[in-house]
């Protein structure tokens, strides 16, 4: 006879309950990158922001989010050495990606910046600003590969 809480009837040998949710293990390179810097993700569209944030976090990256140009610049000013990459939408409330890039460059001239937009042919607007422009939709694997390459280049 066993008492409740004694442990005698808790589990059978060799039995392990299945987890309710699958665990995503981060890529080893992402774990190393995670120790070096954060990604600042800027978008005023909550859905787009949430999707990109989830993809990057699931891949092991540390992500800070901003929903306006002002909040993104404030984050960069408060902790400039924590960030290794900025990813921004082109169209933002009250600003464009070009405005953001110019402000970021005044604070952190060498930080890699990626602009992701649904608008085609934006490259001329960013000429001379040293940014990478990609068009939506950007598949998760491409986003992750782009982030890894930019963090390694920094």
JSON list of C-alpha atoms in Angstrom, two decimals:
[
{"chain": "A", "resi": 1, "resn": "UNK", "atom": "CA", "xyz": [0.00, 0.00, 0.00]},
{"chain": "A", "resi": 2, "resn": "UNK", "atom": "CA", "xyz": [1.38, 3.44, -0.83]},
{"chain": "A", "resi": 3, "resn": "UNK", "atom": "CA", "xyz": [0.61, 6.83, 0.60]},
{"chain": "A", "resi": 4, "resn": "UNK", "atom": "CA", "xyz": [-0.31, 9.82, -1.55]},
{"chain": "A", "resi": 5, "resn": "UNK", "atom": "CA", "xyz": [2.85, 11.80, -2.28]},
{"chain": "A", "resi": 6, "resn": "UNK", "atom": "CA", "xyz": [5.25, 9.02, -1.33]},
{"chain": "A", "resi": 7, "resn": "UNK", "atom": "CA", "xyz": [6.32, 8.61, -4.94]},
{"chain": "A", "resi": 8, "resn": "UNK", "atom": "CA", "xyz": [5.64, 4.89, -5.09]},
{"chain": "A", "resi": 9, "resn": "UNK", "atom": "CA", "xyz": [2.83, 5.25, -7.59]},
{"chain": "A", "resi": 10, "resn": "UNK", "atom": "CA", "xyz": [4.01, 8.33, -9.51]},
{"chain": "A", "resi": 11, "resn": "UNK", "atom": "CA", "xyz": [5.50, 6.78, -12.62]},
{"chain": "A", "resi": 12, "resn": "UNK", "atom": "CA", "xyz": [6.39, 3.52, -14.23]},
{"chain": "A", "resi": 13, "resn": "UNK", "atom": "CA", "xyz": [9.98, 2.69, -15.09]},
{"chain": "A", "resi": 14, "resn": "UNK", "atom": "CA", "xyz": [10.79, 3.81, -18.62]},
{"chain": "A", "resi": 15, "resn": "UNK", "atom": "CA", "xyz": [7.63, 5.84, -19.01]},
{"chain": "A", "resi": 16, "resn": "UNK", "atom": "CA", "xyz": [7.96, 9.50, -19.95]},
{"chain": "A", "resi": 17, "resn": "UNK", "atom": "CA", "xyz": [4.95, 11.63, -20.69]},
{"chain": "A", "resi": 18, "resn": "UNK", "atom": "CA", "xyz": [4.96, 13.25, -24.12]},
{"chain": "A", "resi": 19, "resn": "UNK", "atom": "CA", "xyz": [5.43, 17.02, -24.07]},
{"chain": "A", "resi": 20, "resn": "UNK", "atom": "CA", "xyz": [2.35, 19.02, -25.00]},
{"chain": "A", "resi": 21, "resn": "UNK", "atom": "CA", "xyz": [4.35, 21.32, -27.30]},
{"chain": "A", "resi": 22, "resn": "UNK", "atom": "CA", "xyz": [7.29, 20.60, -29.56]},
{"chain": "A", "resi": 23, "resn": "UNK", "atom": "CA", "xyz": [10.50, 22.26, -28.51]},
{"chain": "A", "resi": 24, "resn": "UNK", "atom": "CA", "xyz": [12.45, 24.16, -31.15]},
{"chain": "A", "resi": 25, "resn": "UNK", "atom": "CA", "xyz": [16.15, 23.93, -30.49]},
{"chain": "A", "resi": 26, "resn": "UNK", "atom": "CA", "xyz": [18.05, 26.97, -31.70]},
{"chain": "A", "resi": 27, "resn": "UNK", "atom": "CA", "xyz": [20.81, 26.57, -34.24]},
{"chain": "A", "resi": 28, "resn": "UNK", "atom": "CA", "xyz": [24.23, 26.51, -32.51]},
{"chain": "A", "resi": 29, "resn": "UNK", "atom": "CA", "xyz": [25.41, 29.52, -34.55]},
{"chain": "A", "resi": 30, "resn": "UNK", "atom": "CA", "xyz": [22.32, 31.42, -33.44]},
{"chain": "A", "resi": 31, "resn": "UNK", "atom": "CA", "xyz": [23.17, 30.71, -29.82]},
{"chain": "A", "resi": 32, "resn": "UNK", "atom": "CA", "xyz": [26.65, 32.18, -30.34]},
{"chain": "A", "resi": 33, "resn": "UNK", "atom": "CA", "xyz": [25.21, 35.20, -32.13]},
{"chain": "A", "resi": 34, "resn": "UNK", "atom": "CA", "xyz": [22.66, 35.60, -29.36]},
{"chain": "A", "resi": 35, "resn": "UNK", "atom": "CA", "xyz": [25.46, 36.24, -26.89]},
{"chain": "A", "resi": 36, "resn": "UNK", "atom": "CA", "xyz": [26.92, 38.98, -29.07]},
{"chain": "A", "resi": 37, "resn": "UNK", "atom": "CA", "xyz": [24.00, 41.19, -30.01]},
{"chain": "A", "resi": 38, "resn": "UNK", "atom": "CA", "xyz": [20.31, 41.79, -30.31]},
{"chain": "A", "resi": 39, "resn": "UNK", "atom": "CA", "xyz": [18.25, 42.42, -33.39]},
{"chain": "A", "resi": 40, "resn": "UNK", "atom": "CA", "xyz": [16.12, 45.55, -33.40]},
{"chain": "A", "resi": 41, "resn": "UNK", "atom": "CA", "xyz": [12.94, 44.82, -35.31]},
{"chain": "A", "resi": 42, "resn": "UNK", "atom": "CA", "xyz": [10.87, 47.84, -36.40]},
{"chain": "A", "resi": 43, "resn": "UNK", "atom": "CA", "xyz": [7.40, 47.68, -37.92]},
{"chain": "A", "resi": 44, "resn": "UNK", "atom": "CA", "xyz": [4.17, 49.53, -37.17]},
{"chain": "A", "resi": 45, "resn": "UNK", "atom": "CA", "xyz": [2.12, 46.53, -38.35]},
{"chain": "A", "resi": 46, "resn": "UNK", "atom": "CA", "xyz": [1.67, 44.33, -35.27]},
{"chain": "A", "resi": 47, "resn": "UNK", "atom": "CA", "xyz": [1.03, 41.18, -37.33]},
{"chain": "A", "resi": 48, "resn": "UNK", "atom": "CA", "xyz": [4.16, 41.55, -39.45]},
{"chain": "A", "resi": 49, "resn": "UNK", "atom": "CA", "xyz": [6.21, 42.44, -36.38]},
{"chain": "A", "resi": 50, "resn": "UNK", "atom": "CA", "xyz": [4.89, 39.45, -34.42]},
{"chain": "A", "resi": 51, "resn": "UNK", "atom": "CA", "xyz": [5.56, 36.96, -37.21]},
{"chain": "A", "resi": 52, "resn": "UNK", "atom": "CA", "xyz": [9.16, 38.10, -37.75]},
{"chain": "A", "resi": 53, "resn": "UNK", "atom": "CA", "xyz": [9.79, 38.25, -34.02]},
{"chain": "A", "resi": 54, "resn": "UNK", "atom": "CA", "xyz": [8.50, 34.69, -33.54]},
{"chain": "A", "resi": 55, "resn": "UNK", "atom": "CA", "xyz": [10.62, 33.36, -36.42]},
{"chain": "A", "resi": 56, "resn": "UNK", "atom": "CA", "xyz": [13.79, 34.98, -35.09]},
{"chain": "A", "resi": 57, "resn": "UNK", "atom": "CA", "xyz": [13.21, 34.01, -31.45]},
{"chain": "A", "resi": 58, "resn": "UNK", "atom": "CA", "xyz": [12.46, 30.41, -32.45]},
{"chain": "A", "resi": 59, "resn": "UNK", "atom": "CA", "xyz": [15.82, 30.42, -34.24]},
{"chain": "A", "resi": 60, "resn": "UNK", "atom": "CA", "xyz": [17.61, 31.46, -31.05]},
{"chain": "A", "resi": 61, "resn": "UNK", "atom": "CA", "xyz": [18.06, 35.18, -31.64]},
{"chain": "A", "resi": 62, "resn": "UNK", "atom": "CA", "xyz": [17.47, 37.90, -29.07]},
{"chain": "A", "resi": 63, "resn": "UNK", "atom": "CA", "xyz": [15.01, 40.41, -30.45]},
{"chain": "A", "resi": 64, "resn": "UNK", "atom": "CA", "xyz": [13.88, 43.85, -29.32]},
{"chain": "A", "resi": 65, "resn": "UNK", "atom": "CA", "xyz": [10.83, 45.30, -31.03]},
{"chain": "A", "resi": 66, "resn": "UNK", "atom": "CA", "xyz": [9.74, 48.83, -31.82]},
{"chain": "A", "resi": 67, "resn": "UNK", "atom": "CA", "xyz": [6.50, 50.00, -33.40]},
{"chain": "A", "resi": 68, "resn": "UNK", "atom": "CA", "xyz": [7.65, 53.51, -34.35]},
{"chain": "A", "resi": 69, "resn": "UNK", "atom": "CA", "xyz": [10.76, 55.22, -35.62]},
{"chain": "A", "resi": 70, "resn": "UNK", "atom": "CA", "xyz": [10.93, 57.25, -32.40]},
{"chain": "A", "resi": 71, "resn": "UNK", "atom": "CA", "xyz": [10.87, 54.20, -30.14]},
{"chain": "A", "resi": 72, "resn": "UNK", "atom": "CA", "xyz": [13.47, 52.42, -32.30]},
{"chain": "A", "resi": 73, "resn": "UNK", "atom": "CA", "xyz": [15.86, 55.38, -32.11]},
{"chain": "A", "resi": 74, "resn": "UNK", "atom": "CA", "xyz": [15.27, 55.65, -28.35]},
{"chain": "A", "resi": 75, "resn": "UNK", "atom": "CA", "xyz": [16.20, 51.98, -27.91]},
{"chain": "A", "resi": 76, "resn": "UNK", "atom": "CA", "xyz": [19.36, 52.42, -29.96]},
{"chain": "A", "resi": 77, "resn": "UNK", "atom": "CA", "xyz": [20.34, 55.53, -27.99]},
{"chain": "A", "resi": 78, "resn": "UNK", "atom": "CA", "xyz": [19.77, 53.81, -24.64]},
{"chain": "A", "resi": 79, "resn": "UNK", "atom": "CA", "xyz": [21.90, 50.74, -25.42]},
{"chain": "A", "resi": 80, "resn": "UNK", "atom": "CA", "xyz": [23.81, 51.15, -28.69]},
{"chain": "A", "resi": 81, "resn": "UNK", "atom": "CA", "xyz": [26.31, 48.35, -28.02]},
{"chain": "A", "resi": 82, "resn": "UNK", "atom": "CA", "xyz": [23.57, 45.76, -27.50]},
{"chain": "A", "resi": 83, "resn": "UNK", "atom": "CA", "xyz": [22.37, 45.83, -31.10]},
{"chain": "A", "resi": 84, "resn": "UNK", "atom": "CA", "xyz": [24.05, 44.11, -34.01]},
{"chain": "A", "resi": 85, "resn": "UNK", "atom": "CA", "xyz": [21.35, 44.46, -36.66]},
{"chain": "A", "resi": 86, "resn": "UNK", "atom": "CA", "xyz": [18.32, 46.63, -37.45]},
{"chain": "A", "resi": 87, "resn": "UNK", "atom": "CA", "xyz": [15.44, 45.25, -39.52]},
{"chain": "A", "resi": 88, "resn": "UNK", "atom": "CA", "xyz": [12.76, 47.75, -40.54]},
{"chain": "A", "resi": 89, "resn": "UNK", "atom": "CA", "xyz": [9.72, 48.07, -42.72]},
{"chain": "A", "resi": 90, "resn": "UNK", "atom": "CA", "xyz": [9.84, 50.84, -45.33]},
{"chain": "A", "resi": 91, "resn": "UNK", "atom": "CA", "xyz": [6.47, 52.43, -44.66]},
{"chain": "A", "resi": 92, "resn": "UNK", "atom": "CA", "xyz": [5.98, 53.48, -41.05]},
{"chain": "A", "resi": 93, "resn": "UNK", "atom": "CA", "xyz": [3.52, 55.83, -39.39]},
{"chain": "A", "resi": 94, "resn": "UNK", "atom": "CA", "xyz": [5.03, 59.30, -39.68]},
{"chain": "A", "resi": 95, "resn": "UNK", "atom": "CA", "xyz": [8.30, 58.12, -41.27]},
{"chain": "A", "resi": 96, "resn": "UNK", "atom": "CA", "xyz": [9.86, 55.97, -43.94]},
{"chain": "A", "resi": 97, "resn": "UNK", "atom": "CA", "xyz": [12.64, 53.45, -43.72]},
{"chain": "A", "resi": 98, "resn": "UNK", "atom": "CA", "xyz": [14.92, 56.04, -45.33]},
{"chain": "A", "resi": 99, "resn": "UNK", "atom": "CA", "xyz": [14.25, 58.42, -42.41]},
{"chain": "A", "resi": 100, "resn": "UNK", "atom": "CA", "xyz": [15.02, 55.64, -39.94]},
{"chain": "A", "resi": 101, "resn": "UNK", "atom": "CA", "xyz": [18.21, 54.63, -41.74]},
{"chain": "A", "resi": 102, "resn": "UNK", "atom": "CA", "xyz": [19.52, 58.20, -41.68]},
{"chain": "A", "resi": 103, "resn": "UNK", "atom": "CA", "xyz": [18.85, 58.49, -37.94]},
{"chain": "A", "resi": 104, "resn": "UNK", "atom": "CA", "xyz": [20.39, 55.09, -37.23]},
{"chain": "A", "resi": 105, "resn": "UNK", "atom": "CA", "xyz": [23.46, 55.94, -39.30]},
{"chain": "A", "resi": 106, "resn": "UNK", "atom": "CA", "xyz": [23.96, 59.13, -37.25]},
{"chain": "A", "resi": 107, "resn": "UNK", "atom": "CA", "xyz": [24.11, 56.98, -34.09]},
{"chain": "A", "resi": 108, "resn": "UNK", "atom": "CA", "xyz": [25.67, 53.75, -35.36]},
{"chain": "A", "resi": 109, "resn": "UNK", "atom": "CA", "xyz": [27.34, 54.27, -38.73]},
{"chain": "A", "resi": 110, "resn": "UNK", "atom": "CA", "xyz": [28.42, 50.63, -39.19]},
{"chain": "A", "resi": 111, "resn": "UNK", "atom": "CA", "xyz": [25.42, 48.64, -37.95]},
{"chain": "A", "resi": 112, "resn": "UNK", "atom": "CA", "xyz": [23.89, 46.43, -40.65]},
{"chain": "A", "resi": 113, "resn": "UNK", "atom": "CA", "xyz": [20.37, 47.47, -41.65]},
{"chain": "A", "resi": 114, "resn": "UNK", "atom": "CA", "xyz": [17.81, 45.42, -43.58]},
{"chain": "A", "resi": 115, "resn": "UNK", "atom": "CA", "xyz": [14.67, 46.98, -45.05]},
{"chain": "A", "resi": 116, "resn": "UNK", "atom": "CA", "xyz": [11.77, 44.62, -45.76]},
{"chain": "A", "resi": 117, "resn": "UNK", "atom": "CA", "xyz": [8.87, 46.01, -47.78]},
{"chain": "A", "resi": 118, "resn": "UNK", "atom": "CA", "xyz": [6.01, 44.96, -49.98]},
{"chain": "A", "resi": 119, "resn": "UNK", "atom": "CA", "xyz": [6.93, 47.77, -52.38]},
{"chain": "A", "resi": 120, "resn": "UNK", "atom": "CA", "xyz": [9.05, 46.77, -55.37]},
{"chain": "A", "resi": 121, "resn": "UNK", "atom": "CA", "xyz": [11.98, 48.80, -56.68]},
{"chain": "A", "resi": 122, "resn": "UNK", "atom": "CA", "xyz": [12.90, 50.66, -53.48]},
{"chain": "A", "resi": 123, "resn": "UNK", "atom": "CA", "xyz": [16.65, 50.26, -53.93]},
{"chain": "A", "resi": 124, "resn": "UNK", "atom": "CA", "xyz": [17.14, 53.73, -55.53]},
{"chain": "A", "resi": 125, "resn": "UNK", "atom": "CA", "xyz": [15.67, 55.41, -52.42]},
{"chain": "A", "resi": 126, "resn": "UNK", "atom": "CA", "xyz": [18.35, 53.74, -50.28]},
{"chain": "A", "resi": 127, "resn": "UNK", "atom": "CA", "xyz": [21.27, 54.37, -52.62]},
{"chain": "A", "resi": 128, "resn": "UNK", "atom": "CA", "xyz": [24.40, 55.30, -50.71]},
{"chain": "A", "resi": 129, "resn": "UNK", "atom": "CA", "xyz": [22.90, 54.36, -47.32]},
{"chain": "A", "resi": 130, "resn": "UNK", "atom": "CA", "xyz": [24.52, 50.91, -47.12]},
{"chain": "A", "resi": 131, "resn": "UNK", "atom": "CA", "xyz": [21.38, 48.85, -46.52]},
{"chain": "A", "resi": 132, "resn": "UNK", "atom": "CA", "xyz": [19.97, 45.59, -47.81]},
{"chain": "A", "resi": 133, "resn": "UNK", "atom": "CA", "xyz": [16.46, 45.84, -49.28]},
{"chain": "A", "resi": 134, "resn": "UNK", "atom": "CA", "xyz": [14.27, 42.74, -49.52]},
{"chain": "A", "resi": 135, "resn": "UNK", "atom": "CA", "xyz": [10.73, 42.43, -50.77]},
{"chain": "A", "resi": 136, "resn": "UNK", "atom": "CA", "xyz": [7.89, 40.81, -48.81]},
{"chain": "A", "resi": 137, "resn": "UNK", "atom": "CA", "xyz": [7.03, 38.08, -48.46]},
{"chain": "A", "resi": 138, "resn": "UNK", "atom": "CA", "xyz": [10.40, 36.95, -47.16]},
{"chain": "A", "resi": 139, "resn": "UNK", "atom": "CA", "xyz": [10.29, 33.22, -46.37]},
{"chain": "A", "resi": 140, "resn": "UNK", "atom": "CA", "xyz": [11.47, 32.32, -42.84]},
{"chain": "A", "resi": 141, "resn": "UNK", "atom": "CA", "xyz": [14.54, 30.42, -44.05]},
{"chain": "A", "resi": 142, "resn": "UNK", "atom": "CA", "xyz": [15.66, 33.44, -46.10]},
{"chain": "A", "resi": 143, "resn": "UNK", "atom": "CA", "xyz": [15.09, 35.79, -43.17]},
{"chain": "A", "resi": 144, "resn": "UNK", "atom": "CA", "xyz": [17.14, 33.59, -40.85]},
{"chain": "A", "resi": 145, "resn": "UNK", "atom": "CA", "xyz": [19.97, 33.20, -43.38]},
{"chain": "A", "resi": 146, "resn": "UNK", "atom": "CA", "xyz": [20.01, 36.96, -44.00]},
{"chain": "A", "resi": 147, "resn": "UNK", "atom": "CA", "xyz": [20.16, 37.71, -40.27]},
{"chain": "A", "resi": 148, "resn": "UNK", "atom": "CA", "xyz": [23.01, 35.25, -39.73]},
{"chain": "A", "resi": 149, "resn": "UNK", "atom": "CA", "xyz": [25.00, 36.68, -42.63]},
{"chain": "A", "resi": 150, "resn": "UNK", "atom": "CA", "xyz": [24.53, 40.26, -41.42]},
{"chain": "A", "resi": 151, "resn": "UNK", "atom": "CA", "xyz": [25.44, 39.47, -37.81]},
{"chain": "A", "resi": 152, "resn": "UNK", "atom": "CA", "xyz": [28.59, 37.71, -38.99]},
{"chain": "A", "resi": 153, "resn": "UNK", "atom": "CA", "xyz": [29.48, 40.66, -41.23]},
{"chain": "A", "resi": 154, "resn": "UNK", "atom": "CA", "xyz": [29.15, 43.18, -38.39]}
]
